[in-house]
Each structure stands twice: as C-alpha cells, then as structure tokens.
Coordinates of N, CA, C and O in Angstrom, one line a residue:
M235 N 17.2 -108.1 52.4 CA 17.2 -108.3 53.9 C 16.5 -109.6 54.3 O 15.5 -109.9 53.9
G236 N 17.3 -110.5 55.0 CA 16.7 -111.7 55.4 C 16.9 -112.8 54.4 O 16.4 -113.9 54.7
D237 N 17.3 -112.6 53.2 CA 17.4 -113.5 52.1 C 18.8 -114.2 52.0 O 19.1 -115.0 51.2
G238 N 19.7 -113.9 53.0 CA 21.0 -114.5 53.0 C 22.1 -113.7 52.2 O 23.2 -114.0 52.3
N239 N 21.6 -112.8 51.4 CA 22.5 -112.0 50.6 C 22.8 -110.8 51.5 O 22.0 -109.9 51.5
D240 N 24.0 -110.6 51.9 CA 24.4 -109.5 52.8 C 24.7 -108.4 51.8 O 25.9 -108.2 51.4
S241 N 23.9 -107.3 51.6 CA 24.3 -106.2 50.8 C 24.9 -105.2 51.5 O 25.3 -104.1 50.9
G242 N 25.1 -105.3 52.8 CA 25.7 -104.2 53.6 C 24.7 -103.3 54.2 O 25.0 -102.4 55.0
K243 N 23.5 -103.3 53.7 CA 22.4 -102.4 54.1 C 21.8 -102.9 55.4 O 21.4 -104.2 55.3
V244 N 21.6 -102.1 56.2 CA 20.9 -102.5 57.5 C 19.4 -102.5 57.3 O 18.6 -103.3 57.7
L245 N 18.9 -101.3 56.6 CA 17.5 -101.2 56.4 C 17.3 -100.5 55.1 O 18.0 -99.5 54.8
D246 N 16.5 -101.1 54.3 CA 16.3 -100.5 52.9 C 14.8 -100.2 52.7 O 14.1 -101.0 52.3
I247 N 14.4 -99.0 53.2 CA 13.0 -98.6 53.2 C 12.7 -97.8 51.9 O 13.5 -96.7 51.8
K248 N 11.8 -98.1 51.1 CA 11.4 -97.3 50.1 C 10.0 -96.7 50.4 O 9.0 -97.4 50.4
T249 N 9.9 -95.4 50.6 CA 8.6 -94.9 51.0 C 7.6 -95.1 49.8 O 6.4 -95.2 50.1
A250 N 8.0 -95.2 48.5 CA 7.0 -95.4 47.4 C 6.4 -96.7 47.7 O 5.1 -96.8 47.5
D251 N 7.2 -97.8 48.0 CA 6.6 -99.1 48.3 C 5.7 -99.1 49.4 O 4.6 -99.7 49.4
I252 N 6.0 -98.3 50.5 CA 5.1 -98.3 51.7 C 3.8 -97.6 51.2 O 2.7 -98.1 51.6
K253 N 4.0 -96.5 50.6 CA 2.8 -95.6 50.3 C 1.8 -96.5 49.3 O 0.7 -96.4 49.3
S254 N 2.4 -97.2 48.4 CA 1.7 -98.0 47.4 C 1.0 -99.2 48.1 O 0.0 -99.8 47.6
T255 N 1.6 -99.8 49.1 CA 1.1 -101.1 49.7 C 0.1 -100.7 50.8 O -0.9 -101.4 51.0
A256 N 0.2 -99.7 51.4 CA -0.7 -99.3 52.6 C -2.1 -99.3 52.2 O -3.0 -99.9 53.0
P257 N -2.5 -98.8 51.1 CA -4.0 -98.8 50.8 C -4.5 -100.2 50.6 O -5.7 -100.4 50.7
V258 N -3.7 -101.2 50.3 CA -4.2 -102.5 50.1 C -4.8 -103.0 51.5 O -5.8 -103.7 51.4
F259 N -4.1 -102.8 52.5 CA -4.6 -103.1 53.8 C -5.9 -102.4 54.1 O -6.9 -103.0 54.7
H260 N -6.1 -101.2 53.7 CA -7.4 -100.6 53.9 C -8.6 -101.2 53.1 O -9.6 -101.5 53.5
T261 N -8.2 -101.5 51.8 CA -9.1 -102.1 50.9 C -9.6 -103.4 51.4 O -10.7 -103.8 51.3
Q262 N -8.5 -104.2 51.9 CA -8.8 -105.6 52.3 C -9.7 -105.5 53.7 O -10.5 -106.3 53.9
G263 N -9.3 -104.5 54.4 CA -10.1 -104.4 55.6 C -11.6 -104.1 55.4 O -12.5 -104.6 56.0
K264 N -11.8 -103.1 54.5 CA -13.1 -102.9 54.0 C -13.9 -104.0 53.3 O -15.1 -104.4 53.7
N265 N -13.0 -104.9 52.6 CA -13.8 -106.1 52.0 C -14.1 -107.1 53.1 O -15.1 -107.8 53.0
L266 N -13.2 -107.2 54.1 CA -13.5 -108.2 55.3 C -14.6 -107.6 55.9 O -15.5 -108.5 56.4
S267 N -14.8 -106.4 56.3 CA -15.9 -105.9 57.0 C -17.2 -106.1 56.2 O -18.2 -106.5 56.9
T268 N -17.2 -105.9 54.9 CA -18.2 -106.2 54.1 C -18.8 -107.6 54.2 O -20.0 -108.0 54.4
A269 N -17.9 -108.5 54.1 CA -18.0 -110.0 54.2 C -18.6 -110.3 55.5 O -19.5 -111.1 55.7
L270 N -18.0 -109.7 56.6 CA -18.5 -110.1 57.9 C -19.9 -109.5 58.1 O -20.7 -110.2 58.7
T271 N -20.3 -108.4 57.6 CA -21.6 -107.9 57.8 C -22.5 -108.7 57.1 O -23.7 -109.1 57.5
T272 N -22.3 -109.2 55.9 CA -23.1 -110.1 55.1 C -23.3 -111.3 55.8 O -24.4 -111.7 55.9
L273 N -22.2 -111.9 56.3 CA -22.4 -113.2 57.0 C -23.3 -113.1 58.2 O -24.2 -113.8 58.4
V274 N -23.0 -112.0 59.0 CA -23.8 -111.7 60.3 C -25.3 -111.6 59.9 O -26.2 -112.2 60.4
T275 N -25.5 -110.6 58.9 CA -26.9 -110.3 58.8 C -27.6 -111.4 58.1 O -28.9 -111.7 58.3
T276 N -27.0 -112.2 57.1 CA -27.6 -113.3 56.4 C -27.9 -114.4 57.4 O -29.0 -115.0 57.5
L277 N -26.9 -114.8 58.2 CA -27.2 -115.9 59.1 C -28.2 -115.5 60.1 O -29.1 -116.4 60.5
D278 N -28.1 -114.4 60.7 CA -29.2 -113.9 61.6 C -30.6 -113.9 61.0 O -31.6 -114.3 61.6
G279 N -30.6 -113.5 59.8 CA -31.9 -113.5 59.1 C -32.4 -114.8 58.7 O -33.7 -115.0 58.6
L280 N -31.6 -115.8 58.5 CA -32.0 -117.1 58.0 C -32.2 -118.1 59.3 O -32.8 -119.1 59.0
G281 N -31.8 -117.7 60.3 CA -32.0 -118.5 61.5 C -30.9 -119.6 61.6 O -29.8 -119.5 61.9
A282 N -31.2 -120.9 61.0 CA -30.3 -121.9 61.0 C -30.3 -122.6 59.6 O -30.8 -123.7 59.5
P283 N -29.6 -121.9 58.8 CA -29.7 -122.4 57.4 C -28.9 -123.7 57.1 O -29.0 -124.1 55.9
W284 N -28.2 -124.2 58.0 CA -27.4 -125.4 57.8 C -28.3 -126.7 57.8 O -27.8 -127.8 57.5
G285 N -29.6 -126.6 58.2 CA -30.4 -127.7 58.0 C -30.5 -128.7 59.2 O -29.8 -128.4 60.3
D286 N -31.5 -129.6 59.1 CA -31.7 -130.6 60.2 C -31.0 -131.9 60.0 O -31.1 -132.8 61.0
D287 N -30.3 -132.1 59.0 CA -29.7 -133.4 58.7 C -28.5 -133.6 59.7 O -28.2 -132.6 60.4
E288 N -27.8 -134.7 59.8 CA -26.7 -135.0 60.6 C -25.5 -133.8 60.4 O -25.1 -133.3 61.5
Q289 N -25.2 -133.6 59.3 CA -24.1 -132.6 59.0 C -24.5 -131.2 59.5 O -23.8 -130.5 60.1
G290 N -25.7 -130.9 59.2 CA -26.3 -129.6 59.7 C -26.3 -129.4 61.2 O -25.9 -128.4 61.7
K291 N -26.8 -130.4 61.7 CA -26.9 -130.4 63.3 C -25.4 -130.3 63.9 O -25.2 -129.5 64.7
S292 N -24.5 -131.1 63.1 CA -23.2 -131.1 63.7 C -22.6 -129.7 63.5 O -21.9 -129.1 64.5
F293 N -22.8 -129.1 62.4 CA -22.2 -127.8 62.2 C -22.9 -126.7 63.1 O -22.2 -126.0 63.8
G294 N -24.2 -126.8 63.3 CA -24.9 -125.8 64.1 C -24.5 -126.0 65.6 O -24.3 -125.0 66.2
D295 N -24.4 -127.2 66.0 CA -23.9 -127.4 67.4 C -22.5 -126.9 67.6 O -22.2 -126.4 68.8
A296 N -21.6 -126.9 66.7 CA -20.2 -126.3 66.8 C -20.1 -124.9 66.6 O -19.4 -124.2 67.2
Y297 N -21.0 -124.3 65.6 CA -20.9 -123.1 65.2 C -21.6 -122.0 66.2 O -21.2 -121.0 66.6
R298 N -22.9 -122.4 66.6 CA -23.8 -121.4 67.5 C -23.0 -121.1 68.6 O -23.0 -119.7 68.9
P299 N -22.4 -121.9 69.5 CA -21.8 -121.4 70.7 C -20.5 -120.5 70.5 O -20.1 -119.8 71.2
Q300 N -19.9 -120.6 69.3 CA -18.7 -119.8 68.9 C -19.0 -118.7 68.0 O -18.1 -118.0 67.7
Q301 N -20.3 -118.5 67.6 CA -20.7 -117.5 66.6 C -20.3 -116.2 67.0 O -19.6 -115.5 66.1
R302 N -20.5 -115.6 68.1 CA -20.2 -114.3 68.5 C -18.6 -114.2 68.6 O -18.1 -113.1 68.3
A303 N -18.0 -115.2 69.1 CA -16.5 -115.1 69.3 C -15.9 -115.1 67.8 O -14.9 -114.3 67.5
I304 N -16.6 -115.7 66.8 CA -15.9 -115.8 65.5 C -16.2 -114.4 64.9 O -15.4 -113.7 64.2
E305 N -17.4 -113.8 65.2 CA -17.8 -112.4 64.6 C -16.8 -111.4 65.3 O -16.3 -110.5 64.6
K306 N -16.6 -111.6 66.5 CA -15.7 -110.6 67.2 C -14.2 -110.7 66.6 O -13.5 -109.7 66.5
A307 N -13.8 -112.0 66.5 CA -12.4 -112.1 66.0 C -12.3 -111.5 64.5 O -11.3 -110.9 64.2
A308 N -13.3 -111.8 63.7 CA -13.2 -111.1 62.3 C -13.3 -109.6 62.5 O -12.6 -108.9 61.7
G309 N -14.1 -109.1 63.4 CA -14.0 -107.6 63.6 C -12.7 -107.1 64.0 O -12.3 -106.0 63.6
T310 N -12.0 -107.8 64.8 CA -10.7 -107.5 65.3 C -9.6 -107.5 64.2 O -8.9 -106.6 64.0
L311 N -9.9 -108.5 63.2 CA -9.2 -108.5 62.0 C -9.2 -107.3 61.2 O -8.4 -106.8 60.5
V312 N -10.6 -106.9 60.9 CA -10.9 -105.7 60.2 C -10.1 -104.4 60.8 O -9.5 -103.7 60.1
L313 N -10.3 -104.3 62.1 CA -9.6 -103.1 62.8 C -8.1 -103.3 62.6 O -7.4 -102.2 62.4
G314 N -7.5 -104.4 62.7 CA -6.0 -104.6 62.4 C -5.6 -104.1 61.1 O -4.7 -103.6 60.9
L315 N -6.4 -104.6 60.1 CA -6.0 -104.3 58.7 C -6.1 -102.8 58.6 O -5.3 -102.2 57.9
I316 N -7.2 -102.0 59.0 CA -7.2 -100.6 58.9 C -6.1 -99.9 59.7 O -5.4 -99.1 59.1
S317 N -5.8 -100.4 60.8 CA -4.7 -99.9 61.6 C -3.3 -100.0 60.9 O -2.4 -99.2 61.1
I318 N -3.1 -101.1 60.3 CA -1.8 -101.4 59.4 C -1.8 -100.5 58.3 O -0.7 -99.7 58.1
H319 N -2.9 -100.1 57.8 CA -2.9 -99.1 56.7 C -2.5 -97.7 57.3 O -1.6 -97.0 56.7
E320 N -3.1 -97.3 58.4 CA -2.8 -96.1 58.9 C -1.3 -95.9 59.5 O -0.7 -94.9 59.3
A321 N -0.9 -97.0 60.0 CA 0.5 -97.0 60.6 C 1.4 -96.9 59.4 O 2.5 -96.3 59.5
M322 N 1.2 -97.7 58.4 CA 2.2 -97.7 57.3 C 2.3 -96.2 56.6 O 3.4 -95.8 56.1
T323 N 1.1 -95.6 56.5 CA 1.0 -94.3 55.9 C 1.8 -93.2 56.8 O 2.6 -92.5 56.4
D324 N 1.6 -93.3 58.2 CA 2.3 -92.6 59.2 C 3.9 -92.8 59.1 O 4.6 -92.0 59.1
M325 N 4.2 -94.2 58.9 CA 5.7 -94.5 58.9 C 6.3 -94.0 57.6 O 7.3 -93.4 57.6
A326 N 5.5 -94.1 56.4 CA 6.1 -93.4 55.2 C 6.3 -91.9 55.3 O 7.3 -91.4 55.0
D327 N 5.3 -91.3 55.9 CA 5.4 -89.8 56.1 C 6.5 -89.5 57.1 O 7.3 -88.6 56.8
G328 N 6.6 -90.2 58.2 CA 7.7 -90.1 59.2 C 9.2 -90.3 58.5 O 10.0 -89.6 58.8
H329 N 9.1 -91.3 57.6 CA 10.4 -91.6 56.9 C 10.8 -90.5 56.0 O 12.1 -90.1 56.1
V330 N 10.0 -89.9 55.3 CA 10.2 -88.8 54.5 C 10.6 -87.6 55.1 O 11.6 -86.9 55.0
D331 N 9.9 -87.3 56.4 CA 10.3 -86.1 57.3 C 11.7 -86.4 57.8 O 12.4 -85.4 57.9
N332 N 12.0 -87.5 58.3 CA 13.2 -87.8 58.9 C 14.4 -87.7 57.8 O 15.3 -87.1 58.2
D333 N 14.2 -88.1 56.6 CA 15.1 -87.9 55.5 C 15.4 -86.6 55.3 O 16.5 -86.1 55.1
E334 N 14.3 -85.7 55.3 CA 14.5 -84.3 55.0 C 15.3 -83.6 56.1 O 16.1 -82.7 56.0
L335 N 14.9 -84.0 57.4 CA 15.6 -83.5 58.6 C 17.1 -83.8 58.4 O 18.0 -82.9 58.7
I336 N 17.4 -85.0 58.1 CA 18.8 -85.4 58.1 C 19.5 -84.7 57.0 O 20.6 -84.2 57.2
A337 N 18.9 -84.6 55.8 CA 19.5 -83.8 54.7 C 19.7 -82.4 55.1 O 20.8 -81.9 54.6
G338 N 18.8 -81.8 55.8 CA 18.9 -80.4 56.2 C 20.1 -80.3 57.1 O 20.8 -79.3 57.2
M339 N 20.5 -81.3 57.9 CA 21.6 -81.2 58.9 C 23.0 -81.1 58.1 O 24.0 -80.5 58.6
F340 N 23.0 -81.7 56.9 CA 24.3 -81.8 56.2 C 24.2 -80.8 54.9 O 25.1 -80.9 54.1
T341 N 23.3 -79.9 54.9 CA 23.3 -78.9 53.8 C 24.2 -77.7 54.2 O 24.1 -77.2 55.3
K342 N 25.0 -77.2 53.2 CA 25.8 -76.1 53.4 C 24.8 -74.8 53.2 O 24.1 -74.9 52.3
V343 N 25.0 -74.0 54.0 CA 24.3 -72.6 53.9 C 25.3 -71.6 53.6 O 26.5 -71.6 54.3
Q344 N 25.1 -70.5 52.9 CA 26.0 -69.4 52.8 C 25.8 -68.5 53.8 O 24.5 -68.1 54.2
S345 N 26.8 -68.0 54.5 CA 26.7 -67.1 55.7 C 26.7 -65.8 55.2 O 27.1 -65.5 54.0
K346 N 26.5 -64.8 55.9 CA 26.5 -63.3 55.6 C 28.0 -63.0 55.2 O 28.2 -62.0 54.4
D347 N 29.0 -63.7 55.7 CA 30.4 -63.3 55.4 C 30.9 -64.1 54.1 O 32.0 -63.8 53.8
G348 N 29.9 -64.8 53.5 CA 30.3 -65.5 52.3 C 30.9 -66.9 52.5 O 31.2 -67.5 51.6
D349 N 31.2 -67.3 53.7 CA 31.8 -68.6 53.9 C 30.6 -69.6 54.1 O 29.5 -69.3 54.5
D350 N 30.9 -70.8 53.7 CA 30.0 -72.0 53.8 C 30.1 -72.5 55.2 O 31.2 -72.5 55.7
H351 N 29.0 -72.8 55.7 CA 28.9 -73.4 57.1 C 27.9 -74.5 57.0 O 26.8 -74.4 56.4
D352 N 28.2 -75.5 57.9 CA 27.2 -76.6 57.9 C 26.0 -76.0 58.7 O 26.1 -75.3 59.7
R353 N 24.8 -76.3 58.1 CA 23.6 -75.8 58.7 C 23.5 -76.3 60.2 O 22.9 -75.6 61.1
G354 N 23.9 -77.6 60.4 CA 23.6 -78.2 61.7 C 24.7 -77.9 62.7 O 24.6 -78.1 63.8
A355 N 25.8 -77.4 62.2 CA 27.0 -77.1 63.2 C 26.7 -75.8 63.9 O 26.1 -75.0 63.6
K356 N 27.3 -75.7 65.2 CA 27.1 -74.6 66.0 C 28.3 -74.0 66.3 O 29.5 -74.5 66.3

C-alpha cells in the first residue's frame, strides 16, 4: 500500500502485526516517562547545572523560560504513545471481531428440514 505497486488490495491489515507492534508504543512510552522523570528530578535537584560560563548562561537563559513547556510537551508525548498502544490493541481486537462477524454472515447452517441456509439470510 502506498509503494506504487497496485496489488488490488485496498487494505491489508494483519492483526498479528498490530498486536506485536502495539506493545512497542507502551514500552517506549514508559521509557520516555522514566527519562522525563529523571530529567525533571535531576535538574530540579541540581538547580542550574549548566554552569556560569558563557555557554551555560546562554543555555540557562533559553531553557529556564521554556522548561515547564518542554516537560509538558514530553508528558503529552508519553500519553500519546500509551494511547497509541491502547488504540492499536482495540483496533486489532475489533478487526478480529469484525472478521468473525462477517464470516458468520456467510456460514451455511443446517436447518431442521435438512436444507442448507445462509445464516445471515432472512
């Protein structure tokens, strides 16, 4: 899909791929959360560890006014990664449920009179 080779498939969803990929977003969300917590607690504990030299002052002047916005943005990324994990898991489950529903519509069932009837037909 999107590679220029038209296989005739509109959508090729493999639930196994979705289910195997979804946890990566959760893991990376946790890793980013840990890194963010470490950054915040370390910098808050150290005060202004970038120093008093010209580069340190320049960094501090640029970083301090934006510090909370940077932390908030990173927190939003953490929530985004976790929500992608949840959405992919839900999507995979929904895809399986949908496949089963569609398969059920086209399954022949044996009626009491011995004739085959489409399960979804009325």
